[in-house]
Coordinates of C-alpha atoms and ligand atoms in Angstrom, one line a residue:
M1241 CA 23.1 183.3 119.5
Q1242 CA 24.8 183.2 122.9
E1243 CA 27.6 185.6 123.7
N1244 CA 30.4 183.0 123.7
S1245 CA 29.3 181.6 120.3
V1246 CA 29.5 185.1 118.9
T1247 CA 33.0 185.4 120.4
R1248 CA 33.9 182.0 118.9
M1249 CA 32.4 183.1 115.6
L1250 CA 34.4 186.3 115.6
Q1251 CA 37.6 184.3 116.5
L1252 CA 36.9 182.0 113.6
I1253 CA 36.5 184.9 111.2
V1254 CA 39.7 186.5 112.4
M1255 CA 41.5 183.2 112.0
I1256 CA 40.2 182.7 108.4
L1257 CA 41.2 186.2 107.5
A1258 CA 44.7 185.7 108.9
I1259 CA 45.1 182.5 106.9
T1260 CA 43.8 184.2 103.7
V1261 CA 46.2 187.0 104.1
R1262 CA 49.1 184.6 104.7
V1263 CA 48.2 182.5 101.6
A1264 CA 47.8 185.6 99.5
G1265 CA 51.1 186.9 100.7
Q1266 CA 52.9 183.7 99.8
G1267 CA 51.3 183.8 96.3
S1268 CA 52.7 187.2 95.6
S1269 CA 56.0 186.8 97.3
P1270 CA 58.8 186.1 94.7
P1271 CA 59.8 182.4 94.9
V1272 CA 63.4 181.5 95.4
F1273 CA 64.1 177.9 94.3
V1274 CA 67.1 176.2 95.9
V1275 CA 68.6 173.2 94.2
L1276 CA 70.9 171.4 96.6
W1277 CA 73.1 168.7 94.9
F1278 CA 75.8 166.3 96.0
D1279 CA 78.4 165.0 93.7
T1280 CA 78.6 161.5 95.2
E1281 CA 81.9 160.3 93.7
D1282 CA 84.5 159.1 96.2
Y1283 CA 84.9 155.4 95.6
I1284 CA 88.1 155.1 97.5
L1285 CA 87.5 156.4 101.0
P1286 CA 84.9 154.1 102.7
Q1287 CA 83.9 156.8 105.2
D1288 CA 82.3 158.6 102.3
D1289 CA 79.5 156.0 102.2
D1290 CA 78.5 156.8 105.7
A1291 CA 78.8 160.6 105.1
A1292 CA 76.5 160.3 102.1
K1293 CA 74.0 158.2 104.0
R1294 CA 74.0 160.6 107.0
L1295 CA 73.5 163.7 104.7
A1296 CA 70.6 162.0 102.9
E1297 CA 68.9 161.0 106.2
T1298 CA 69.5 164.4 107.8
L1299 CA 67.8 166.1 104.8
T1300 CA 65.0 163.6 104.8
G1301 CA 64.5 164.4 108.5
L1302 CA 64.3 168.1 107.7
G1303 CA 61.8 167.5 104.9
V1304 CA 64.3 168.6 102.2
R1305 CA 64.9 166.6 99.0
A1306 CA 68.3 167.0 97.3
T1307 CA 69.8 165.6 94.1
F1308 CA 72.6 163.1 94.5
K1309 CA 74.6 162.8 91.3
V1310 CA 76.3 159.4 91.6
V1311 CA 79.4 158.3 89.8
G1312 CA 79.0 154.9 88.1
E1313 CA 82.0 153.4 89.9
K1314 CA 80.7 154.8 93.2
A1315 CA 77.4 153.0 92.6
R1316 CA 79.2 149.7 91.8
V1317 CA 81.4 150.1 94.9
L1318 CA 78.3 150.7 97.1
E1319 CA 76.8 147.5 95.7
S1320 CA 80.0 145.5 96.2
R1321 CA 80.4 146.7 99.8
G1322 CA 76.8 145.6 100.4
R1323 CA 75.7 149.2 101.4
S1324 CA 72.0 148.8 100.5
D1325 CA 71.4 151.1 103.5
V1326 CA 73.3 153.9 101.8
I1327 CA 71.5 153.2 98.5
G1328 CA 68.2 153.2 100.2
A1329 CA 68.8 156.6 102.0
L1330 CA 70.0 158.3 98.8
K1331 CA 67.0 156.9 96.8
R1332 CA 64.6 159.1 98.9
H1333 CA 66.1 162.0 97.0
D1334 CA 66.6 162.6 93.2
I1335 CA 69.4 160.4 91.7
G1336 CA 71.6 162.0 89.0
Y1337 CA 74.7 160.8 87.2
H1338 CA 78.2 162.1 87.5
S1339 CA 80.2 160.1 84.8
N1340 CA 81.4 156.6 84.9
T1341 CA 84.8 156.8 86.6
H1342 CA 85.1 160.6 87.1
S1343 CA 88.9 161.3 87.4
Q1344 CA 90.5 158.2 86.0
Q1345 CA 92.5 159.2 82.9
P1346 CA 91.7 160.2 80.3
T1347 CA 88.9 162.4 81.7
I1348 CA 86.0 163.6 79.4
A1349 CA 87.4 166.9 78.1
V1350 CA 90.8 165.2 77.5
Y1351 CA 89.4 162.3 75.4
L1352 CA 87.1 164.7 73.5
Q1353 CA 89.6 167.5 72.9
N1354 CA 90.1 166.7 69.2
A1355 CA 86.7 165.0 68.5
G1356 CA 84.1 166.4 66.2
W1357 CA 80.4 166.5 66.8
E1358 CA 79.1 163.0 65.8
D1359 CA 82.3 161.0 66.7
G1360 CA 82.5 162.9 70.0
R1361 CA 78.9 162.1 70.9
A1362 CA 79.5 158.5 70.1
E1363 CA 82.7 158.3 72.2
F1364 CA 81.1 160.0 75.2
F1365 CA 78.2 157.4 74.9
R1366 CA 80.7 154.5 74.5
R1367 CA 82.7 155.5 77.6
E1368 CA 79.9 156.9 79.9
A1369 CA 76.7 155.0 79.1
Q1370 CA 77.7 151.9 81.2
G1371 CA 77.9 154.0 84.4
A1372 CA 74.5 155.4 83.8
R1373 CA 73.1 151.9 83.3
D1374 CA 74.8 150.8 86.5
V1375 CA 73.4 153.7 88.5
Q1376 CA 70.0 152.8 87.0
R1377 CA 70.3 149.1 87.9
I1378 CA 71.6 149.7 91.4
F1379 CA 69.3 152.6 92.4
G1380 CA 66.3 151.4 90.4
V1381 CA 65.7 154.8 88.7
T1382 CA 67.0 156.5 85.5
P1383 CA 69.3 159.3 86.6
V1384 CA 67.5 162.6 86.1
A1385 CA 70.4 165.0 85.7
Y1386 CA 74.1 164.9 84.8
G1387 CA 77.0 167.1 85.6
Q1388 CA 80.7 166.7 84.5
P1389 CA 83.6 165.8 86.7
G1390 CA 85.6 168.9 87.6
S1391 CA 85.5 171.2 84.6
A1392 CA 85.6 168.4 82.1
W1393 CA 82.7 169.8 80.1
A1394 CA 82.0 169.2 76.5
P1395 CA 78.9 169.9 74.2
Q1396 CA 79.0 166.5 72.7
A1397 CA 77.8 165.1 76.0
Y1398 CA 74.3 166.6 75.5
P1399 CA 73.0 164.5 72.7
A1400 CA 74.5 161.4 74.3
L1401 CA 72.9 162.2 77.6
R1402 CA 69.5 162.6 75.9
E1403 CA 70.0 159.2 74.4
M1404 CA 70.6 157.8 78.0
G1405 CA 67.2 159.3 79.0
I1406 CA 68.8 162.1 81.1
G1407 CA 66.9 165.3 80.9
M1408 CA 68.8 168.0 82.7
Y1409 CA 72.4 169.4 83.1
L1410 CA 73.1 170.2 86.7
D1411 CA 76.6 171.4 87.6
E1412 CA 78.8 174.5 87.9
A1413 CA 81.6 175.8 85.6
D1414 CA 82.1 178.8 83.2
H1415 CA 81.8 177.3 79.7
V1416 CA 78.3 178.6 78.9
G1417 CA 75.4 180.4 80.7
I1418 CA 73.0 183.3 80.8
D1419 CA 72.8 185.8 83.6
D1420 CA 73.5 183.3 86.4
Q1421 CA 70.1 181.7 86.0
P1422 CA 68.8 178.4 84.4
F1423 CA 68.8 178.2 80.7
Y1424 CA 68.3 175.8 77.8
Y1425 CA 71.3 174.5 75.8
G1426 CA 71.8 171.3 73.9
G1427 CA 68.1 170.5 74.2
M1428 CA 68.2 170.3 78.0
L1429 CA 67.5 172.5 81.0
N1430 CA 70.8 173.7 82.4
V1431 CA 71.6 174.9 85.9
F1432 CA 75.1 175.9 85.2
K1433 CA 77.4 178.9 85.4
M1434 CA 75.2 180.2 88.3
R1435 CA 78.1 182.3 89.7
S1436 CA 76.4 185.0 91.8
N1437 CA 73.6 182.5 92.5
L1438 CA 75.9 179.7 93.6
A1439 CA 75.8 179.6 97.4
R1440 CA 78.1 177.3 99.4
M1441 CA 78.8 177.4 103.1
E1442 CA 82.3 176.2 103.8
L1443 CA 82.7 173.2 106.2
R1444 CA 85.6 174.6 108.2
G1445 CA 83.7 175.4 111.4
G1446 CA 84.4 178.8 113.1
A1447 CA 82.7 181.5 111.1
S1448 CA 81.7 179.1 108.2
L1449 CA 78.0 179.1 109.2
A1450 CA 77.7 182.9 109.7
E1451 CA 79.5 183.5 106.4
G1452 CA 77.4 180.9 104.6
K1453 CA 74.2 182.5 105.8
A1454 CA 75.4 185.9 104.7
R1455 CA 76.4 184.6 101.3
F1456 CA 73.1 182.9 100.8
T1457 CA 71.1 186.0 102.0
K1458 CA 72.9 188.2 99.5
S1459 CA 71.8 186.0 96.5
Y1460 CA 68.4 185.5 98.0
E1461 CA 67.7 189.2 98.5
A1462 CA 69.0 190.1 95.0
L1463 CA 66.8 187.4 93.4
R1464 CA 63.7 188.5 95.4
A1465 CA 64.3 192.1 94.2
K1466 CA 64.2 190.8 90.6
G1467 CA 61.0 188.8 91.1
G1468 CA 62.5 185.4 92.2
G1469 CA 64.8 182.8 90.7
T1470 CA 67.0 179.9 91.5
I1471 CA 70.0 179.4 93.7
S1472 CA 72.3 176.4 93.3
I1473 CA 74.2 174.8 96.2
Y1474 CA 76.6 171.9 95.8
Y1475 CA 78.7 169.7 97.9
H1476 CA 80.5 166.3 97.9
P1477 CA 79.7 164.0 100.8
N1478 CA 83.5 163.3 101.1
E1479 CA 84.1 166.9 102.1
W1480 CA 82.7 166.1 105.5
V1481 CA 85.2 163.3 106.2
H1482 CA 88.4 163.8 104.1
T1483 CA 91.4 166.1 104.4
Q1484 CA 92.0 166.0 100.6
F1485 CA 89.9 165.0 97.6
W1486 CA 90.2 161.3 96.7
D1487 CA 91.1 162.1 93.1
A1488 CA 93.6 164.8 93.8
V1489 CA 95.5 162.3 96.0
N1490 CA 95.7 159.9 93.0
F1491 CA 95.1 161.5 89.6
S1492 CA 96.5 165.0 89.8
R1493 CA 98.0 166.6 86.7
G1494 CA 97.3 163.7 84.5
A1495 CA 98.7 161.0 86.9
N1496 CA 97.5 157.5 85.9
P1497 CA 98.4 155.0 88.7
P1498 CA 97.2 151.4 88.5
R1499 CA 94.3 150.5 90.8
D1500 CA 96.4 148.6 93.4
E1501 CA 98.5 151.7 93.9
W1502 CA 95.6 154.1 94.6
K1503 CA 96.1 155.9 97.9
V1504 CA 93.3 156.4 100.5
P1505 CA 92.9 160.1 101.4
G1506 CA 93.4 161.2 105.0
T1507 CA 90.3 161.7 107.3
R1508 CA 89.3 164.7 109.3
P1509 CA 89.2 164.5 113.1
T1510 CA 85.8 163.3 114.3
A1511 CA 85.1 166.6 116.1
E1512 CA 85.6 168.5 112.8
T1513 CA 83.3 166.2 111.0
E1514 CA 80.6 166.5 113.7
Q1515 CA 80.9 170.3 113.6
A1516 CA 80.5 170.3 109.8
F1517 CA 77.3 168.2 110.1
R1518 CA 75.9 170.5 112.8
D1519 CA 76.7 173.6 110.7
F1520 CA 75.2 172.1 107.6
E1521 CA 72.0 171.2 109.4
Q1522 CA 71.7 174.8 110.8
Y1523 CA 72.5 176.2 107.3
V1524 CA 69.7 174.2 105.7
R1525 CA 67.2 175.1 108.5
F1526 CA 68.1 178.7 108.1
I1527 CA 67.5 178.6 104.3
K1528 CA 64.3 176.7 104.7
A1529 CA 62.8 179.2 107.1
L1530 CA 63.3 182.2 104.7
P1531 CA 60.0 183.4 103.1
G1532 CA 59.5 182.3 99.6
V1533 CA 62.2 179.6 99.7
R1534 CA 61.5 176.2 98.3
F1535 CA 64.1 173.4 98.1
V1536 CA 63.7 171.7 94.7
T1537 CA 65.1 168.6 93.0
A1538 CA 66.3 168.4 89.4
T1539 CA 62.9 166.7 88.5
E1540 CA 61.0 169.7 90.0
L1541 CA 63.2 172.2 88.2
M1542 CA 62.3 170.5 84.9
T1543 CA 58.6 171.2 85.6
I1544 CA 59.2 174.7 87.0
Y1545 CA 61.2 175.7 83.9
E1546 CA 59.3 173.6 81.4
D1547 CA 60.0 174.7 77.9
R1548 CA 56.6 175.9 76.7
A1549 CA 57.8 176.8 73.2
V1550 CA 58.0 173.1 72.3
A1551 CA 54.2 172.6 72.5
R1552 CA 53.2 176.1 71.2
S1553 CA 51.5 176.7 67.9
F1554 CA 53.1 179.6 66.0
R1555 CA 50.9 181.7 63.8
R1556 CA 51.3 184.2 60.9
D1557 CA 52.0 187.2 63.2
D1558 CA 54.7 185.2 65.1
I1559 CA 56.4 184.2 61.9
L1560 CA 56.4 187.7 60.5
G1561 CA 57.9 189.0 63.8
L1562 CA 60.6 186.4 63.7
A1563 CA 61.3 186.9 60.0
R1564 CA 61.9 190.6 60.7
A1565 CA 64.0 190.0 63.8
V1566 CA 66.6 187.6 62.2
Q1567 CA 67.5 190.2 59.6
E1568 CA 68.9 192.4 62.4
E1569 CA 70.4 189.8 64.8
I1570 CA 70.3 186.0 65.2
T1571 CA 70.1 185.1 68.8
F1572 CA 67.6 183.8 71.4
Q1573 CA 64.4 185.9 72.1
R1574 CA 62.2 186.1 75.2
F1575 CA 58.4 186.3 74.9
D1576 CA 55.6 186.1 77.4
G1577 CA 55.9 182.7 79.0
Y1578 CA 58.4 181.2 76.7
A1579 CA 61.7 181.8 74.9
L1580 CA 63.0 180.8 71.5
S1581 CA 66.6 179.8 70.6
A1582 CA 68.2 180.7 67.3
S1583 CA 67.7 177.0 66.3
D1584 CA 64.0 177.2 67.2
V1585 CA 63.7 180.2 64.9
F1586 CA 65.7 178.4 62.2
S1587 CA 63.3 175.5 62.3
L1588 CA 60.1 177.7 62.3
L1589 CA 61.2 179.9 59.4
T1590 CA 62.4 176.9 57.4
G1591 CA 59.0 175.2 58.0
A1592 CA 57.2 178.4 57.0
M1593 CA 59.1 178.8 53.7
A1594 CA 58.9 175.1 52.8
A1595 CA 55.1 175.4 53.2
L1596 CA 54.9 178.6 51.3
G1597 CA 57.0 177.0 48.5
E1598 CA 54.6 174.1 48.3
R1599 CA 51.1 175.5 48.9
H1600 CA 51.8 179.2 48.2
D1601 CA 50.4 179.9 51.6
L1602 CA 51.4 179.6 55.3
P1603 CA 49.8 176.8 57.3
G1604 CA 47.5 178.0 60.1
E1605 CA 50.1 177.0 62.7
L1606 CA 53.7 175.9 62.8
R1607 CA 55.5 173.9 65.5
I1608 CA 59.2 174.0 66.5
M1609 CA 61.4 171.0 65.5
R1610 CA 64.0 170.8 68.3
L1611 CA 67.4 170.8 66.6
D1612 CA 71.0 170.7 67.7
G1613 CA 73.3 173.3 66.2
P1614 CA 75.7 172.8 63.2
A1615 CA 78.5 170.2 63.6
R1616 CA 81.3 172.3 62.2
T1617 CA 82.2 175.9 61.5
Y1618 CA 81.1 177.2 58.1
A1619 CA 83.7 177.4 55.3
P1620 CA 82.7 179.0 52.0
S1621 CA 82.4 176.8 48.9
V1622 CA 85.4 176.9 46.6
G1623 CA 85.3 178.2 43.0
G1624 CA 82.7 180.1 41.0
A1625 CA 81.2 183.5 41.8
R1626 CA 79.2 184.4 44.9
S1627 CA 75.7 185.4 43.9
S1628 CA 74.0 188.4 45.5
R1629 CA 70.5 187.0 44.4
Y1630 CA 69.1 183.6 43.8
P1631 CA 66.2 182.6 41.6
R1632 CA 63.1 181.9 43.7
D1633 CA 62.8 178.3 42.7
A1634 CA 66.4 177.5 43.5
F1635 CA 66.1 179.1 46.9
V1636 CA 62.8 177.2 47.7
R1637 CA 64.5 174.0 46.7
A1638 CA 67.4 174.8 49.1
V1639 CA 64.9 175.4 51.9
R1640 CA 63.2 172.1 51.3
D1641 CA 66.5 170.4 51.4
V1642 CA 67.3 172.1 54.7
A1643 CA 63.9 170.9 56.1
E1644 CA 64.7 167.3 55.0
F1645 CA 68.2 167.3 56.4
S1646 CA 67.0 168.7 59.7
R1647 CA 64.3 166.0 60.0
A1648 CA 66.7 163.3 59.2
S1649 CA 69.6 164.3 61.4
G1650 CA 68.0 166.2 64.3
R1651 CA 70.4 169.1 63.8
M1652 CA 71.0 172.2 61.7
P1653 CA 73.2 171.8 58.5
D1654 CA 76.7 173.1 58.5
E1655 CA 76.0 175.0 55.3
V1656 CA 73.0 175.5 53.0
W1657 CA 73.4 174.7 49.3
V1658 CA 71.7 176.9 46.7
G1659 CA 72.8 175.1 43.6
S1660 CA 76.6 174.9 43.6
E1661 CA 77.0 177.8 46.1
S1662 CA 76.7 177.5 49.8
L1663 CA 75.4 179.9 52.5
S1664 CA 76.4 179.9 56.1
P1665 CA 73.5 179.0 58.5
A1666 CA 73.4 182.7 59.7
D1667 CA 73.3 184.1 56.1
Y1668 CA 70.7 181.5 55.3
V1669 CA 68.4 182.6 58.2
A1670 CA 68.8 186.3 57.4
T1671 CA 68.1 185.7 53.7
L1672 CA 65.1 183.5 54.6
G1673 CA 63.8 186.2 57.0
Q1674 CA 63.9 188.8 54.3
A1675 CA 62.2 186.6 51.7
L1676 CA 59.5 185.6 54.1
E1677 CA 58.8 189.1 55.1
A1678 CA 58.5 190.1 51.5
A1679 CA 56.1 187.2 50.8
M1680 CA 54.0 187.9 53.8
T1681 CA 53.6 191.6 53.2
T1682 CA 53.2 191.6 49.4
G1683 CA 51.3 188.3 49.1
K1684 CA 53.9 186.5 46.9
L1685 CA 57.6 185.5 46.9
P1686 CA 59.8 187.8 44.9
A1687 CA 61.1 186.3 41.6
E1688 CA 64.6 186.8 43.0
I1689 CA 65.7 186.3 46.6
E1690 CA 68.4 188.7 47.7
R1691 CA 71.2 187.3 49.8
R1692 CA 71.5 188.9 53.2
A1693 CA 74.4 188.7 55.7
G1694 CA 73.3 187.3 59.1
Q1695 CA 74.6 188.4 62.5
F1696 CA 74.7 185.4 64.8
T1697 CA 75.4 186.7 68.3
A1698 CA 74.2 184.0 70.8
D1699 CA 77.8 182.6 70.9
R1700 CA 78.8 185.6 73.1
F1701 CA 77.4 183.6 76.0
V1702 CA 80.0 180.9 75.4
A1703 CA 83.4 181.3 77.0
E1704 CA 86.6 181.7 75.0
D1705 CA 89.0 178.8 75.3
A1706 CA 91.8 179.5 77.8
P1707 CA 93.7 177.3 80.3
A1708 CA 91.9 179.0 83.2
L1709 CA 88.6 177.6 81.9
W1710 CA 90.0 174.1 82.4
G1711 CA 91.5 174.8 85.8
W1712 CA 90.9 171.3 87.3
V1713 CA 93.8 169.7 89.1
I1714 CA 93.2 166.4 87.4
F1715 CA 93.9 167.8 83.9
P1716 CA 97.5 167.6 82.6
E1717 CA 99.4 170.8 83.2
G1718 CA 98.5 173.5 80.6
F1719 CA 95.5 171.6 79.3
H1720 CA 93.0 173.6 77.2
A1721 CA 90.5 172.6 74.5
P1722 CA 89.9 175.1 71.6
R1723 CA 88.0 172.4 69.5
I1724 CA 85.6 171.8 72.3
M1725 CA 84.8 175.5 72.7
E1726 CA 84.5 175.9 68.9
L1727 CA 81.7 173.2 69.0
A1728 CA 80.3 174.9 72.1
R1729 CA 79.9 178.2 70.1
L1730 CA 78.1 176.3 67.3
Q1731 CA 75.7 174.8 69.8
A1732 CA 74.9 178.3 71.0
W1733 CA 72.2 178.1 68.3
T1734 CA 70.3 176.1 70.9
L1735 CA 70.8 178.6 73.8
K1736 CA 67.9 180.4 75.4
P1737 CA 66.9 181.5 78.9
A1738 CA 64.7 179.1 80.9
V1739 CA 61.3 180.8 81.6
R1740 CA 59.8 180.1 85.0
Q1741 CA 56.3 178.7 84.7
R1742 CA 55.4 178.4 88.4
Ligands
ZN37 ZN1 82.9 165.5 90.8

């Protein structure tokens, strides 16, 4: 071997080592996923079309994919203005949905304020499905994620969105959430109530960029110290070009002007708009260059936070552990690589007891049936005495009835009937846990099943109703919605943290 080939060989080895070290370093460095989303909603100010297009193209140029949540009316307006260039630019990113008409009265939380579960779901579907179909027709893709206009959140949206083929909830407000990170609720991945992990650079020029970088760095470093996580960043394309929101100009405090009286919002001076675009590009470049950062779309998040519990087989030991846990507290539980909601546990324990009642043995493995929570708050049955124990056969029949109801309706029952007496879902689960534990540890179900009080606590992650929760300028003055938040607490049966798989 000649001297220069030895040198070249050594150089090659050093290079390979350097690459290996870098790749290994990346593998062990905690990932920070950044979901950047744009509520694309201003169907009044035409300059918004160009702002949306320019943002989409800038990001494409930077190799970053964002999620554009498009309002149905905005999609129709783009189509009628012949803006296939805007549609084409946005389509290179993820396309989401952001309601049919956004701020036209009545807004979602207002029209659902007195609705129940099933009628509310049907009403949301009736009013909002056409916008999703229009986004689909105009953009050629099924919207992947949805988020509410303003703070017009309601739990009945979830089953209706699933019916529209939408798989993820992507927005920001305070109604429900776990520790400022992604979670499952209503049968969907949610990036919502991210608070400390919501980063947003202002678009006011001056110190905006420096402050935006500092704000992002704070969340980024805190997440890295905790082993990684997700940061949410949102904007509206119209923020680059307007002086006031299109809807605040027209629909504030419940205002309901006819279309021919809608006012066009003012526009920012060109120099300000240009500065905002420059700052934004610098902001994205800064974030992208940080070690461990990956910009992700809604679609990618659904893979990163895939719910592994759904495909998992649960065995005897799992069931025994869950049967014991629910006697103490009924809430979500974290395990290695997956999490279970209270409704997941409800379905597993019901399935286990139904099998035990039929075959006198547990099946080798059990699967979760994904269920929505109850549709109304439990009220005790009227008349008669309240038993403290139930005959075994009566209880087993009640469990079979629960299994049948759940299969037929896709949700938990509001109450469980043992003969002419009812149990709340929480008391049912605690009672069921105790009976299962007895059967699994002694080899047979006791002749009498003792009633046990259940402590359902997952609803502490749902906000209390208060006017401040509904602080959106479009709502009528003083608006709040106790019924919506009552249903939200019932749906906390479906709440659990999203576990990162990648
Ligand atoms: Zn919006």
